[in-house]
Structures are given as structure tokens and as C-alpha cells.
Coordinates of C-alpha atoms in Angstrom, one line a residue:
Chain A
M209 CA 0.0 0.0 0.0
R210 CA 1.5 3.2 -1.2
L211 CA -0.5 5.4 1.0
R212 CA 0.3 3.6 4.2
K213 CA 4.0 3.9 3.4
E214 CA 3.7 7.6 2.7
V215 CA 1.8 8.2 6.0
R216 CA 4.4 6.3 8.0
A217 CA 7.2 8.3 6.4
G218 CA 5.4 11.6 6.8
W219 CA 4.6 10.9 10.4
S220 CA 8.2 10.0 11.1
L221 CA 9.4 13.3 9.6
F222 CA 6.8 15.2 11.6
R223 CA 7.9 13.5 14.8
R224 CA 11.5 14.3 14.1
D225 CA 10.7 18.1 13.9
M226 CA 8.6 17.9 17.1
L227 CA 11.3 16.0 18.9
K228 CA 13.8 18.6 18.0
L229 CA 11.5 21.4 19.0
F230 CA 11.2 19.9 22.5
R231 CA 14.9 19.1 22.7
E232 CA 15.9 22.6 21.7
R233 CA 13.9 24.5 24.3
A234 CA 15.8 27.6 23.7
R235 CA 13.9 28.1 20.5
I236 CA 10.6 28.1 22.3
I237 CA 11.8 30.4 25.0
S238 CA 13.5 32.9 22.6
A239 CA 10.3 33.0 20.6
L240 CA 8.4 34.1 23.7
I241 CA 10.7 37.0 24.4
Q242 CA 9.5 39.1 21.5
P243 CA 5.8 38.9 22.4
I244 CA 6.5 39.9 26.0
I245 CA 8.5 42.9 24.8
F246 CA 5.7 43.9 22.5
L247 CA 3.1 43.5 25.2
G248 CA 5.3 45.6 27.5
I249 CA 6.2 48.4 25.2
F250 CA 3.1 48.8 23.1
G251 CA 0.6 47.5 25.6
L252 CA 1.7 49.4 28.7
G253 CA 3.3 52.3 26.9
L254 CA 0.6 53.2 24.4
K255 CA -2.2 52.5 26.7
D256 CA -1.7 55.9 28.4
V257 CA -1.4 57.7 25.1
L258 CA -4.6 56.3 23.8
G259 CA -6.2 56.9 27.1
G260 CA -9.7 55.6 27.4
A261 CA -10.7 56.9 23.9
G262 CA -13.3 55.3 21.7
P263 CA -13.6 51.6 21.9
F264 CA -10.9 51.5 24.5
Q265 CA -13.3 52.7 27.1
E266 CA -14.5 49.2 27.2
L267 CA -11.5 47.1 26.1
D268 CA -8.0 47.5 27.5
Y269 CA -5.5 48.4 24.7
I270 CA -3.3 45.5 25.9
Q271 CA -6.3 43.2 25.3
Y272 CA -6.6 44.6 21.8
I273 CA -3.0 43.8 20.8
F274 CA -2.8 40.4 22.4
P275 CA -4.5 38.6 19.5
G276 CA -2.3 40.5 17.2
I277 CA 0.8 39.3 19.0
I278 CA -0.4 35.7 18.7
G279 CA -0.8 36.2 15.0
V280 CA 2.6 37.8 14.6
N281 CA 4.3 35.2 16.7
V282 CA 2.7 32.3 14.7
L283 CA 3.7 33.9 11.4
G284 CA 7.3 34.4 12.5
L285 CA 7.6 30.9 14.0
T286 CA 6.1 29.0 11.1
I287 CA 8.0 30.8 8.4
T288 CA 11.1 30.1 10.3
N289 CA 10.1 26.5 10.3
G290 CA 10.7 26.6 6.6
V291 CA 14.3 27.5 7.3
T292 CA 14.7 24.0 8.7
I293 CA 14.4 22.7 5.2
V294 CA 17.2 25.0 4.0
A295 CA 19.3 23.9 7.1
D296 CA 18.6 20.3 6.4
R297 CA 19.9 20.8 2.9
E298 CA 23.0 22.5 4.2
F299 CA 23.7 19.9 6.8
G300 CA 22.9 17.0 4.4
F301 CA 19.9 15.3 6.0
L302 CA 17.6 16.4 3.3
R303 CA 19.5 14.2 0.8
E304 CA 18.8 11.1 3.0
V305 CA 15.1 12.0 2.7
L306 CA 15.1 13.0 -1.0
V307 CA 16.7 9.8 -2.1
A308 CA 14.4 7.6 -0.1
P309 CA 11.3 5.9 -1.8
V310 CA 9.0 8.7 -0.5
S311 CA 7.1 11.2 -2.5
R312 CA 8.1 14.9 -2.3
L313 CA 4.5 15.7 -1.5
T314 CA 4.7 13.7 1.7
I315 CA 7.9 15.5 2.7
A316 CA 6.3 18.9 2.1
I317 CA 3.1 18.0 4.0
A318 CA 5.1 16.6 6.9
K319 CA 7.0 19.9 7.1
V320 CA 3.7 22.0 7.1
C321 CA 2.3 19.7 9.8
A322 CA 5.4 20.3 11.9
G323 CA 4.9 24.0 11.4
V324 CA 1.3 23.8 12.6
G325 CA 2.4 21.6 15.6
T326 CA 5.1 24.1 16.5
A327 CA 2.6 27.0 16.3
L328 CA 0.1 25.1 18.6
V329 CA 2.9 24.5 21.2
Q330 CA 3.9 28.1 21.0
V331 CA 0.3 29.5 21.4
S332 CA -0.3 27.1 24.3
I333 CA 2.6 28.8 26.1
L334 CA 1.5 32.3 25.0
M335 CA -1.9 31.7 26.4
L336 CA -0.3 31.4 29.8
L337 CA 0.2 35.2 29.6
A338 CA -3.5 35.8 28.8
P339 CA -4.7 36.0 32.4
F340 CA -2.1 38.8 33.0
V341 CA -3.8 41.0 30.4
G342 CA -7.2 40.2 31.7
L343 CA -8.2 37.6 29.2
T344 CA -9.6 34.4 30.7
P345 CA -10.9 32.3 27.8
S346 CA -13.0 29.2 28.5
I347 CA -12.1 25.8 27.2
G348 CA -14.5 26.2 24.3
V349 CA -12.8 29.5 23.3
L350 CA -9.4 27.9 23.5
V351 CA -10.4 25.1 21.3
M352 CA -11.7 27.5 18.7
L353 CA -8.6 29.6 19.0
F354 CA -6.4 26.5 18.3
F355 CA -8.4 25.8 15.2
A356 CA -7.9 29.3 14.0
V357 CA -4.2 29.2 14.8
A358 CA -3.9 25.9 12.9
L359 CA -5.6 27.5 9.9
L360 CA -3.2 30.4 9.9
A361 CA -0.2 28.2 10.6
T362 CA -1.1 26.0 7.6
A363 CA -0.9 29.1 5.3
T364 CA 2.3 30.5 6.8
S365 CA 4.1 27.1 7.1
A366 CA 3.3 26.4 3.5
L367 CA 4.7 29.9 2.7
G368 CA 7.8 28.9 4.6
V369 CA 8.2 25.7 2.5
L370 CA 7.6 27.6 -0.7
I371 CA 10.3 30.1 0.2
A372 CA 12.7 27.4 1.4
S373 CA 12.3 25.4 -1.9
R374 CA 13.3 28.5 -3.8
I375 CA 16.2 29.6 -1.7
R376 CA 19.7 28.2 -1.3
S377 CA 21.1 29.4 2.0
V378 CA 19.9 30.1 5.5
E379 CA 21.4 33.7 5.1
S380 CA 19.2 34.5 2.1
F381 CA 16.2 33.2 3.9
Q382 CA 16.9 35.4 6.9
Y383 CA 17.3 38.4 4.6
M384 CA 14.0 37.7 2.9
F385 CA 12.3 37.0 6.2
Q386 CA 13.3 40.4 7.6
F387 CA 12.2 42.0 4.4
M388 CA 8.7 40.6 4.4
I389 CA 7.8 40.2 8.0
F390 CA 7.7 43.8 9.1
P391 CA 5.3 45.0 6.5
L392 CA 3.1 42.0 7.2
F393 CA 3.4 42.7 10.8
F394 CA 2.6 46.4 11.1
L395 CA 0.0 46.5 8.3
S396 CA -2.2 43.8 9.9
G397 CA -4.2 45.7 12.4
A398 CA -2.2 44.0 15.2
F399 CA -1.4 47.4 16.8
F400 CA -4.0 49.8 15.6
V401 CA -7.7 49.8 14.9
L402 CA -8.2 49.5 11.1
S403 CA -11.6 51.2 11.2
T404 CA -9.9 54.5 12.1
V405 CA -6.8 54.5 9.8
P406 CA -6.4 56.3 6.4
A407 CA -7.9 54.6 3.5
W408 CA -4.6 53.5 1.9
I409 CA -3.4 51.7 5.0
K410 CA -6.7 50.0 5.2
F411 CA -6.4 49.0 1.5
V412 CA -2.9 47.5 2.1
A413 CA -4.1 45.8 5.3
N414 CA -6.9 44.2 3.4
L415 CA -4.4 42.5 1.1
N416 CA -2.5 41.1 4.1
P417 CA -3.6 37.5 5.1
L418 CA -2.5 38.2 8.7
T419 CA -5.2 40.9 9.0
Y420 CA -7.9 38.2 8.6
A421 CA -6.2 35.8 11.0
I422 CA -5.9 38.4 13.7
D423 CA -9.4 39.6 13.2
L424 CA -10.5 35.9 13.6
F425 CA -8.5 35.6 16.8
R426 CA -10.3 38.7 18.2
H427 CA -13.7 37.3 17.3
I428 CA -12.8 34.2 19.3
L429 CA -11.1 35.8 22.2
Y430 CA -13.6 38.6 22.7
S431 CA -16.6 36.2 22.4
D432 CA -17.0 36.0 26.2
I433 CA -16.2 39.7 26.9
E434 CA -19.0 42.2 27.4
L435 CA -18.7 44.8 24.5
N436 CA -21.3 47.1 23.1
E437 CA -22.2 46.9 19.5
A438 CA -20.5 50.1 18.5
S439 CA -17.2 49.1 20.0
R440 CA -17.5 45.6 18.6
S441 CA -18.0 46.9 15.0
L442 CA -15.1 49.3 15.4
L443 CA -12.7 46.7 16.7
L444 CA -13.6 43.8 14.4
V445 CA -13.3 44.3 10.6
N446 CA -15.0 41.4 9.0
S447 CA -17.4 38.7 10.2
A448 CA -15.7 35.6 11.6
G449 CA -17.1 33.5 8.7
Q450 CA -15.5 35.8 6.2
D451 CA -12.2 35.5 8.0
V452 CA -12.3 31.7 8.0
V453 CA -13.1 31.5 4.3
I454 CA -10.4 33.9 3.3
I455 CA -7.7 32.3 5.4
A456 CA -8.8 28.8 4.2
V457 CA -8.5 29.9 0.6
I458 CA -5.1 31.4 1.1
S459 CA -4.0 28.3 2.9
G460 CA -5.2 26.1 0.1
V461 CA -3.4 28.2 -2.5
L462 CA -0.1 28.4 -0.6
L463 CA -0.3 24.6 0.2
A464 CA -0.7 23.8 -3.5
A465 CA 2.0 26.2 -4.5
S466 CA 4.5 25.0 -1.9
A467 CA 3.9 21.3 -2.7
F468 CA 4.3 22.0 -6.4
S469 CA 7.5 24.1 -5.9
F470 CA 9.0 21.5 -3.5
S471 CA 8.3 18.7 -5.9
R472 CA 10.0 20.6 -8.7
M473 CA 13.0 21.6 -6.5
E474 CA 16.3 20.3 -7.8
Chain B
M282 CA 21.2 -10.6 -15.5
A283 CA 23.8 -8.1 -14.1
M284 CA 23.0 -6.3 -10.9
I285 CA 24.0 -3.0 -12.4
D286 CA 23.8 -2.5 -16.1
V287 CA 24.9 0.8 -17.5
D288 CA 24.5 1.6 -21.1
G289 CA 25.9 4.7 -22.7
L290 CA 25.2 7.0 -19.8
V291 CA 25.8 10.7 -20.6
R292 CA 25.3 13.7 -18.4
R293 CA 25.7 17.3 -19.5
F294 CA 25.6 20.4 -17.3
G295 CA 25.0 23.1 -19.8
K296 CA 27.8 22.8 -22.3
F297 CA 30.0 20.8 -20.0
E298 CA 29.9 17.1 -20.4
A299 CA 30.6 15.6 -17.0
V300 CA 29.9 11.9 -18.0
R301 CA 30.6 11.1 -21.7
G302 CA 28.9 7.8 -22.4
V303 CA 30.0 5.2 -19.9
S304 CA 28.9 1.5 -20.1
F305 CA 29.6 -1.3 -17.8
Q306 CA 28.0 -4.3 -16.0
I307 CA 28.4 -5.2 -12.3
E308 CA 27.6 -8.8 -11.3
E309 CA 25.7 -9.6 -8.1
G310 CA 28.0 -9.8 -5.1
E311 CA 30.8 -7.8 -6.6
L312 CA 32.8 -5.1 -4.9
F313 CA 33.2 -2.7 -7.7
G314 CA 35.3 0.4 -7.6
F315 CA 35.1 3.6 -9.6
L316 CA 38.6 5.1 -9.6
G317 CA 39.5 8.5 -10.9
P318 CA 40.6 12.0 -9.9
N319 CA 38.1 14.4 -8.4
G320 CA 35.9 15.9 -11.1
A321 CA 36.3 12.8 -13.4
G322 CA 32.6 12.2 -13.3
K323 CA 32.4 9.6 -10.5
T324 CA 29.8 11.4 -8.3
T325 CA 27.8 12.4 -11.3
T326 CA 27.6 8.7 -12.4
I327 CA 26.6 7.6 -8.9
N328 CA 23.9 10.3 -8.7
M329 CA 22.4 9.0 -12.0
L330 CA 22.5 5.4 -10.7
V331 CA 20.7 6.4 -7.5
T332 CA 18.1 8.4 -9.4
M333 CA 19.0 11.7 -7.9
L334 CA 20.1 13.0 -11.3
R335 CA 18.5 12.3 -14.7
P336 CA 20.8 11.0 -17.4
T337 CA 21.0 13.3 -20.4
E338 CA 21.4 10.3 -22.6
G339 CA 21.7 6.5 -22.1
E340 CA 20.0 4.1 -19.7
A341 CA 21.0 2.2 -16.6
H342 CA 19.3 -0.6 -14.7
V343 CA 19.8 -1.3 -11.0
D344 CA 18.6 -4.7 -9.8
G345 CA 16.6 -4.9 -13.1
H346 CA 14.9 -1.6 -12.7
S347 CA 15.3 1.4 -15.0
V348 CA 16.7 4.5 -13.3
R349 CA 14.7 6.6 -15.7
T350 CA 11.2 5.0 -15.4
E351 CA 11.3 3.0 -12.2
A352 CA 13.0 5.4 -9.8
R353 CA 11.0 4.2 -6.8
R354 CA 11.8 0.6 -7.4
V355 CA 15.5 1.4 -7.8
R356 CA 15.4 3.5 -4.5
E357 CA 13.9 0.6 -2.6
S358 CA 16.6 -1.8 -3.6
I359 CA 19.6 0.4 -2.9
G360 CA 21.5 1.8 0.1
I361 CA 23.5 5.0 -0.2
V362 CA 26.3 6.6 1.7
F363 CA 27.0 10.0 0.3
Q364 CA 30.3 11.9 0.3
E365 CA 29.0 14.4 2.8
P366 CA 27.4 13.4 6.0
T367 CA 23.6 13.1 5.9
V368 CA 22.8 12.0 9.4
D369 CA 20.9 14.3 11.7
E370 CA 23.4 15.4 14.3
A371 CA 20.7 16.7 16.7
L372 CA 19.3 13.1 17.0
T373 CA 20.8 10.0 18.5
G374 CA 22.2 7.2 16.3
W375 CA 19.2 5.1 17.1
E376 CA 16.7 7.8 16.2
N377 CA 18.5 8.3 12.9
L378 CA 18.0 4.6 12.2
K379 CA 14.4 4.7 13.3
I380 CA 13.6 7.5 10.8
H381 CA 15.3 5.5 8.1
A382 CA 13.3 2.5 9.0
D383 CA 10.1 4.6 8.7
I384 CA 10.9 6.1 5.3
Y385 CA 12.0 2.8 3.9
D386 CA 9.0 1.1 5.5
I387 CA 10.9 -1.6 7.4
P388 CA 8.4 -3.6 9.5
M389 CA 8.7 -2.6 13.2
A390 CA 9.2 -6.3 14.2
T391 CA 12.3 -6.5 11.9
F392 CA 13.6 -3.1 12.8
R393 CA 14.8 -3.7 16.3
D394 CA 16.9 -6.8 15.5
R395 CA 18.2 -5.4 12.3
A396 CA 19.2 -2.1 13.9
E397 CA 21.1 -4.0 16.6
E398 CA 22.7 -6.1 13.9
V399 CA 23.9 -3.2 11.7
L400 CA 25.1 -1.3 14.8
R401 CA 27.1 -4.3 15.8
M402 CA 28.6 -4.6 12.4
V403 CA 30.1 -1.1 12.6
E404 CA 30.7 -1.4 16.4
L405 CA 28.5 1.5 17.5
Q406 CA 26.2 -0.4 19.9
E407 CA 27.4 1.5 22.9
W408 CA 26.8 4.9 21.1
R409 CA 23.3 4.2 20.0
N410 CA 21.7 6.6 22.5
K411 CA 24.2 9.4 22.2
L412 CA 23.6 12.4 20.0
V413 CA 25.4 12.1 16.7
R414 CA 26.8 15.6 17.3
N415 CA 29.2 13.8 19.8
Y416 CA 30.4 11.2 17.3
S417 CA 33.8 11.4 15.6
G418 CA 34.1 11.7 11.8
G419 CA 34.8 8.0 11.4
M420 CA 31.8 7.1 13.7
K421 CA 29.4 9.2 11.7
R422 CA 30.5 7.5 8.5
R423 CA 30.1 4.1 10.1
L424 CA 26.6 5.1 11.3
E425 CA 25.8 6.1 7.7
I426 CA 27.0 2.8 6.4
A427 CA 24.9 1.0 9.1
R428 CA 21.9 3.1 8.1
G429 CA 22.5 2.4 4.4
M430 CA 22.4 -1.4 5.2
L431 CA 19.4 -1.2 7.4
H432 CA 16.7 -2.0 4.8
Y433 CA 18.6 -5.0 3.3
P434 CA 19.5 -3.2 0.1
R435 CA 20.6 -5.3 -2.9
V436 CA 23.2 -2.8 -3.8
L437 CA 25.2 -0.5 -1.5
F438 CA 26.5 2.7 -3.1
L439 CA 29.4 4.4 -1.3
D440 CA 30.6 7.7 -2.6
E441 CA 34.2 8.3 -1.4
P442 CA 33.5 6.4 1.9
T443 CA 36.9 7.2 3.4
L444 CA 37.1 10.9 2.4
G445 CA 38.2 13.1 5.2
L446 CA 39.0 10.2 7.6
D447 CA 42.3 9.7 9.3
P448 CA 44.4 6.7 8.1
Q449 CA 43.4 4.5 11.0
S450 CA 39.7 5.0 10.6
R451 CA 40.1 4.4 6.8
V452 CA 41.7 1.0 7.3
A453 CA 39.0 0.1 9.9
L454 CA 36.2 1.3 7.5
W455 CA 37.5 -1.0 4.8
D456 CA 37.4 -3.9 7.1
Y457 CA 33.7 -3.1 7.8
I458 CA 32.9 -2.7 4.1
R459 CA 34.5 -6.0 3.2
E460 CA 32.9 -7.8 6.2
I461 CA 29.5 -6.5 5.3
Q462 CA 29.9 -7.4 1.7
S463 CA 30.9 -11.0 2.4
R464 CA 28.4 -11.5 5.2
E465 CA 25.4 -10.0 3.4
R466 CA 26.4 -11.0 -0.1
I467 CA 25.4 -7.6 -1.4
T468 CA 26.8 -5.8 -4.4
V469 CA 28.9 -2.8 -3.5
F470 CA 29.6 0.1 -5.8
L471 CA 32.0 2.6 -4.6
T472 CA 34.0 5.5 -5.8
T473 CA 37.4 6.6 -4.6
H474 CA 40.3 8.7 -5.7
Y475 CA 42.7 6.9 -3.3
M476 CA 44.6 4.5 -5.5
A477 CA 45.7 2.2 -2.6
E478 CA 42.1 1.7 -1.6
A479 CA 41.0 0.6 -5.0
E480 CA 43.1 -2.5 -4.5
Y481 CA 40.4 -3.9 -2.2
C482 CA 37.9 -4.1 -5.1
D483 CA 37.1 -7.1 -7.2
R484 CA 37.1 -5.0 -10.3
I485 CA 37.9 -1.4 -11.0
A486 CA 36.8 1.0 -13.6
V487 CA 39.3 3.8 -14.2
I488 CA 37.5 6.9 -15.1
D489 CA 39.0 10.1 -16.4
N490 CA 37.4 13.2 -17.9
G491 CA 34.0 11.5 -17.9
E492 CA 35.1 8.3 -19.7
I493 CA 36.1 4.9 -18.6
V494 CA 39.7 4.3 -19.8
A495 CA 40.1 0.8 -18.4
L496 CA 38.0 -1.8 -16.5
D497 CA 39.4 -4.9 -15.0
T498 CA 40.6 -6.6 -11.9
P499 CA 43.4 -4.7 -10.0
E500 CA 45.8 -7.5 -10.9
R501 CA 45.1 -7.4 -14.6
L502 CA 45.1 -3.6 -14.6
K503 CA 48.6 -3.6 -13.2
K504 CA 49.7 -5.9 -16.0
L505 CA 48.8 -3.1 -18.4
V506 CA 51.9 -1.4 -17.2
G507 CA 54.8 -3.0 -19.0
G508 CA 56.5 -4.9 -16.1
D509 CA 58.2 -2.9 -13.4
V510 CA 58.3 0.8 -12.7
I511 CA 61.7 2.5 -12.2
T512 CA 62.2 6.0 -11.1
I513 CA 65.7 7.6 -11.0
R514 CA 66.9 11.0 -9.9
T515 CA 70.0 12.2 -11.7
A516 CA 72.1 15.4 -11.8
D517 CA 70.7 16.0 -15.3
N518 CA 67.3 14.5 -15.9
E519 CA 67.0 15.8 -19.5
T520 CA 70.1 14.1 -20.6
A521 CA 69.3 10.9 -18.7
A522 CA 65.8 10.7 -20.3
K523 CA 67.3 11.1 -23.7
E524 CA 69.9 8.4 -23.1
L525 CA 67.3 6.0 -21.7
F526 CA 65.1 6.6 -24.8
Y527 CA 67.9 5.8 -27.2
D528 CA 70.0 3.2 -25.4
L529 CA 67.3 1.3 -23.4
Q530 CA 64.4 1.8 -25.9
V531 CA 62.1 2.8 -23.0
E532 CA 59.7 5.7 -22.8
P533 CA 60.9 7.9 -19.9
E534 CA 58.8 10.7 -18.5
I535 CA 60.2 13.5 -16.3
E536 CA 58.0 14.6 -13.4
D537 CA 58.6 16.0 -9.9
G538 CA 62.3 16.1 -10.5
V539 CA 62.6 12.4 -11.3
V540 CA 62.7 10.3 -14.5
R541 CA 60.2 7.5 -14.5
F542 CA 60.0 4.6 -17.0
E543 CA 58.5 1.1 -17.3
A544 CA 60.5 -2.0 -18.1
P545 CA 59.6 -5.6 -18.5
N546 CA 62.4 -6.8 -16.3
G547 CA 63.2 -4.0 -13.8
A548 CA 66.4 -5.6 -12.3
Q549 CA 68.0 -6.1 -15.7
A550 CA 67.1 -2.6 -16.8
L551 CA 68.5 -1.1 -13.7
A552 CA 71.8 -2.8 -14.2
Q553 CA 71.9 -1.3 -17.7
V554 CA 71.0 2.1 -16.4
F555 CA 74.1 2.0 -14.1
R556 CA 76.3 0.9 -17.0
T557 CA 75.2 3.4 -19.6
L558 CA 73.9 6.5 -18.0
T559 CA 76.4 9.4 -18.1
P560 CA 74.7 11.9 -15.7
E561 CA 75.4 11.2 -12.1
I562 CA 72.7 9.1 -10.5
L563 CA 71.5 10.4 -7.1
S564 CA 68.8 7.9 -6.3
V565 CA 66.9 5.0 -7.8
D566 CA 63.6 3.2 -7.1
L567 CA 62.3 0.0 -8.5
H568 CA 58.8 -1.2 -7.7
K569 CA 56.0 -3.5 -9.0
P570 CA 53.3 -1.4 -10.6
S571 CA 50.7 0.1 -8.4
L572 CA 47.3 1.4 -9.5
E573 CA 48.9 4.9 -9.4
D574 CA 51.2 3.6 -12.1
V575 CA 48.3 2.2 -14.0
F576 CA 46.6 5.6 -14.0
I577 CA 49.8 7.3 -15.2
H578 CA 50.2 4.6 -17.8
L579 CA 46.6 5.1 -19.1
T580 CA 46.3 8.9 -18.9
G581 CA 49.9 10.1 -19.1
R582 CA 49.7 12.0 -15.8
A583 CA 49.5 11.4 -12.1
I584 CA 46.1 11.4 -10.5
R585 CA 47.0 14.3 -8.2
D586 CA 48.1 16.5 -11.2
S587 CA 44.8 16.0 -12.9
E588 CA 43.0 17.0 -9.8
A589 CA 44.9 20.2 -9.4
T590 CA 44.1 21.4 -12.9
E591 CA 41.0 20.0 -14.3
G592 CA 39.5 18.9 -11.1
E593 CA 39.1 22.5 -9.8
K594 CA 37.6 23.7 -13.0
L595 CA 35.2 20.8 -13.3
R596 CA 34.0 21.1 -9.8
S597 CA 33.2 24.8 -10.1
Q598 CA 31.2 24.0 -13.2
M599 CA 29.4 21.1 -11.4
R600 CA 28.6 23.4 -8.6
E601 CA 26.8 25.9 -10.9
G602 CA 25.0 23.2 -12.8
S603 CA 24.5 21.1 -9.7
A604 CA 21.3 19.1 -10.0
F605 CA 20.4 19.4 -6.4
G606 CA 21.3 22.3 -4.2
G607 CA 22.9 20.5 -1.3
M608 CA 25.6 18.9 -3.5
R609 CA 28.6 20.6 -2.2
M610 CA 31.9 19.2 -3.3
R611 CA 34.4 19.0 -0.5
R612 CA 37.9 17.7 -0.4
P613 CA 39.9 16.8 2.6

């Protein structure tokens, strides 16, 4: 049975990445430092600047940026997951896999799954910070959040694989990563309310997949918070359904593109 | 049917022809060596045989399967040890074997015993639960060989298995290779640019500039050289060479400050040299032909000379046209 063989191989490659993640705990810890800094600087610093204006009379600013930080963190982590392919190529292990009787598609899917797994581990840890910003999600909310995170992580992990299959060295990956991550980051509504920004920023933000993911996280995390309709419609850009559909479509496209590109990689 | 059957294999990288139509057959159970300088086309040939690189022209069958159309079947019946390490250093030896077992679909019941067995063969049992990062270069190579053997391949490919190892590890590695070969009765295809090591092989193909220039047992190859090899150093090598050419009817070559020639009966020739040569003789050496002499005899130059000149050039071209990114060429 071809399929059974592929599943076994894929599972093994997925397990390898997870094993290495838990073995190299420094990676998890260092990935936590950035969100904490953002929460500190933006959350506590800008809170006073923004005062209690507009929707922030009801919602703490730090609670506003928390879902954004989850999104940014997942994005960074899962794209970096793609680097492991480039590193595996540099350190040779990729050859062992590429010359085995395993389809390239399996290898690419295993890598995307490892990205999703890494993201879920990371978000589990991030959610330990939630009570400190006054968010106490119920189990149901957490489950929904994990689904949403998995959806975003599928798209961004696939993007990581796509980039990795086109790039030769870890250095060039890092360069590209810096180049793309900050625009994605700041033009995503992670830090400011998109309803109140100039039209052109709004336009760019609407092209950014991260915008929809962060919007979806907000829908989920605010679902058990008391907010009046006016605030809710200011803080949330689209309906949750729209967000899900858009991210799912982007995931599908990136998944297909990365699988294709990885299979064609020489 | 031959275990490996290669017919007119050609590989071009752009305009550069790395392999120019090689053909040969390897029988089951043979230890077959591909001998040549770096850049001669050894690795390119191996990469085509293991289906990592598509031949530009020609065809090859491994264990009866075409490398062009039945890549998966070929991959299932071969084990490979590449020139560069491909083990995951962040995992233990055992974990590396486990992943291999999964991607080659070795039944779990078989895996445990087999893993123990291959680790014993290369004497790494005690290191199985240590991270590969802590292994020495020779141990890593041994682990790779163990891993390559794990799924009972019909053919084991070894690309420069002793490259970068110290002399002691090299000798030990050869013992492992020969033991594995005789014990498991598998076919071994290896490449090397170390002449002395090629002696271990049952048969050798000498490859130069992408072409096979000779293929035979080491013994018969050495007979290609006309008897014994004599090298003499004199006060005036030019004159000495001229005198040898006219008086002894041999074909001397001057290289590295010595005059080298081949003679059917070395001892007799040497006596004649002392009688007739006018320049002062500083030193003499007489030996039975080695594979190094065979290479010089066939190509007109020493293997290290061809490496320094063409090797560098070819490698840089191969790097550009490399069929897969990770293929870095490294030398000790």
C-alpha cells in the first residue's frame, strides 16, 4: 500500500521536527521574548497615550493587541520553520530523505504539519500570559482559537516551505524574512484599529492575510467579553465567517504552490 | 542478469559534459570500484544510478529496474552513503536509524533486531543513544553505512567512503565494508580517488574526464603497465631521459624532478642504467606497478596532477550546474 508507506514516512518526519523542538527548548523560550517585549512596550506604553478613547473605554488596549501578538508570533515561527528545510539541505539530512522511496509531496506536507504543531505548542505557552492581560478564555474559546491558529499556521508554514524550496542558503532566507515580516506585521491591524486609519493603509491591510487571522482571533477571544455593538463593530473588521473562508482559501493556494514548488525543486 | 547494467550514460551540465557515455556491468556480489581524480565524473555517475540526477542520454538498470522510469523501485533496492554526512546530528544514532526504517518502511518487528545487527557490524552499539553531534568523523561515516544497510539493500553505493577520515579509521572502514559485503552478499559500488584503496575491489573502472579508460581486476590492470616501474633521480634528468630513450628503448617521463619509466624486467634494466647513463645518479627506485602507475600509464599523468588542474575547473562547473542544491563538493 503506497498510502500507508507515505503516511508512515510523513509521520516520522513530523515526529522528528517535534522531537527537535522539545529538545531545543531555547527556540521556544526565545520565541516568547519578542511577544513579551511587544506587550510591555506597546501594551503598557501606548495604553496611556490612547487613554480611554473610543472603543478602549470598554476594552483595554493590551487586550486589543494580544490577539495581534499571537498572529505575529505564529507567522514568524512558522515561516522560520521553513528554514529547517534549508538547514537540512546545508547539513545534508535532506538528501537522505530525498533519495528515499518517499514522495516529495509527503515530505512537504510533513513539514507543514510540523509548522502547525510548533505553532500550537507556542500558542499554548503564549496563552499562559492571557490572564495577565485580563483575558480568561473558556475551554471552548481555547479550542476555537487552536483551530484558528492551525488554519493560519497552515498558510504560513506552506509559505515557509515555498520560500525554502526557492532559496539556497539560510542567510538569504533570513534576509527575505526580515524584508517581508515587518510590513506584514505592522499592516495587519495588530497594533491599531483598522476602522480609524487612512484609506490607503486600510487597503494594504486588506491584502494582508495576517489581517484576517488576527481579526478571527479577536472574534474568538472577545466572544465572552462584554462589549457594546458600536465598539465591537469598530474593533472587528470582518465577520468571523469571512475571515475563516479567506484564510482557508489562502492556505489552500499556498499549500498547493509549496507542494508544487517543493516537488520541482532540484 | 547483471545487478547494475549501465549503457551509454551521458550527463551534461549546460555545455559541459561531465559523463561522456559510460557503459559497464556489475555482477551480483561484486565489490566494484570507480577510480579516478576528483571531477572525473564519479559522483555524477553515482547520482544518476541512485536516481538523484536524470541522465542526459543513455540508460541504466539497477537490480533490473530502470533508473529513468522506475526510480521508486531502484530506490527501494539500494542503500547509499554520500560523500557528505547526511545523518541528523541533533538526534541519536538510534533515532536516525528509526527515521530511516520509517521512510523505507521496514516492519517494526524487523527493525529492532536489524538495527542492533547493523550497529554491531560497525561497532557502534554503545553509542546508539548518544547524539550524533558527539560522534567522531569516522563514527558518523560508520553510522551512515549501518543506516544504508538497514533495509537490506541489494546494492550499496558508497561515494568516497573514506574521504576526510584519518588513516586508522580508513583501514577500519575498509574492514567493515568487506565484512558487510561478504556477510550479506550484497553488491557494493564505490568511488574513490585513493589508489591504494581501490586494491580492495574485485574489479575497478578507471574513469578520467567522464570516460572509462580501463576496466578490469586490479591484478590485470597492473599488467597493463609493461612490467616494473623504475624512477631515478640524476644530476641532469633531461640528458638521462634522452639516453634512456635511445639506449634502453624505453619511454621515460620527467616529473617532480625524477625520471620515470617502465621496463619488462626491472632488475636487468636497472643494471643497464648504471652501466650506460652518463649523468650522475642520485637515487633509484624500482617497484612493482601500483594502481597509481596504471593511472599514469593510461592517462599520461599522475592522479594528483589532474586533480589540481581539471578537477578544480570541473568542480566549479558542477557546482553551478548542480542538479540538487545540497551537493557541495568538498575535499579533505
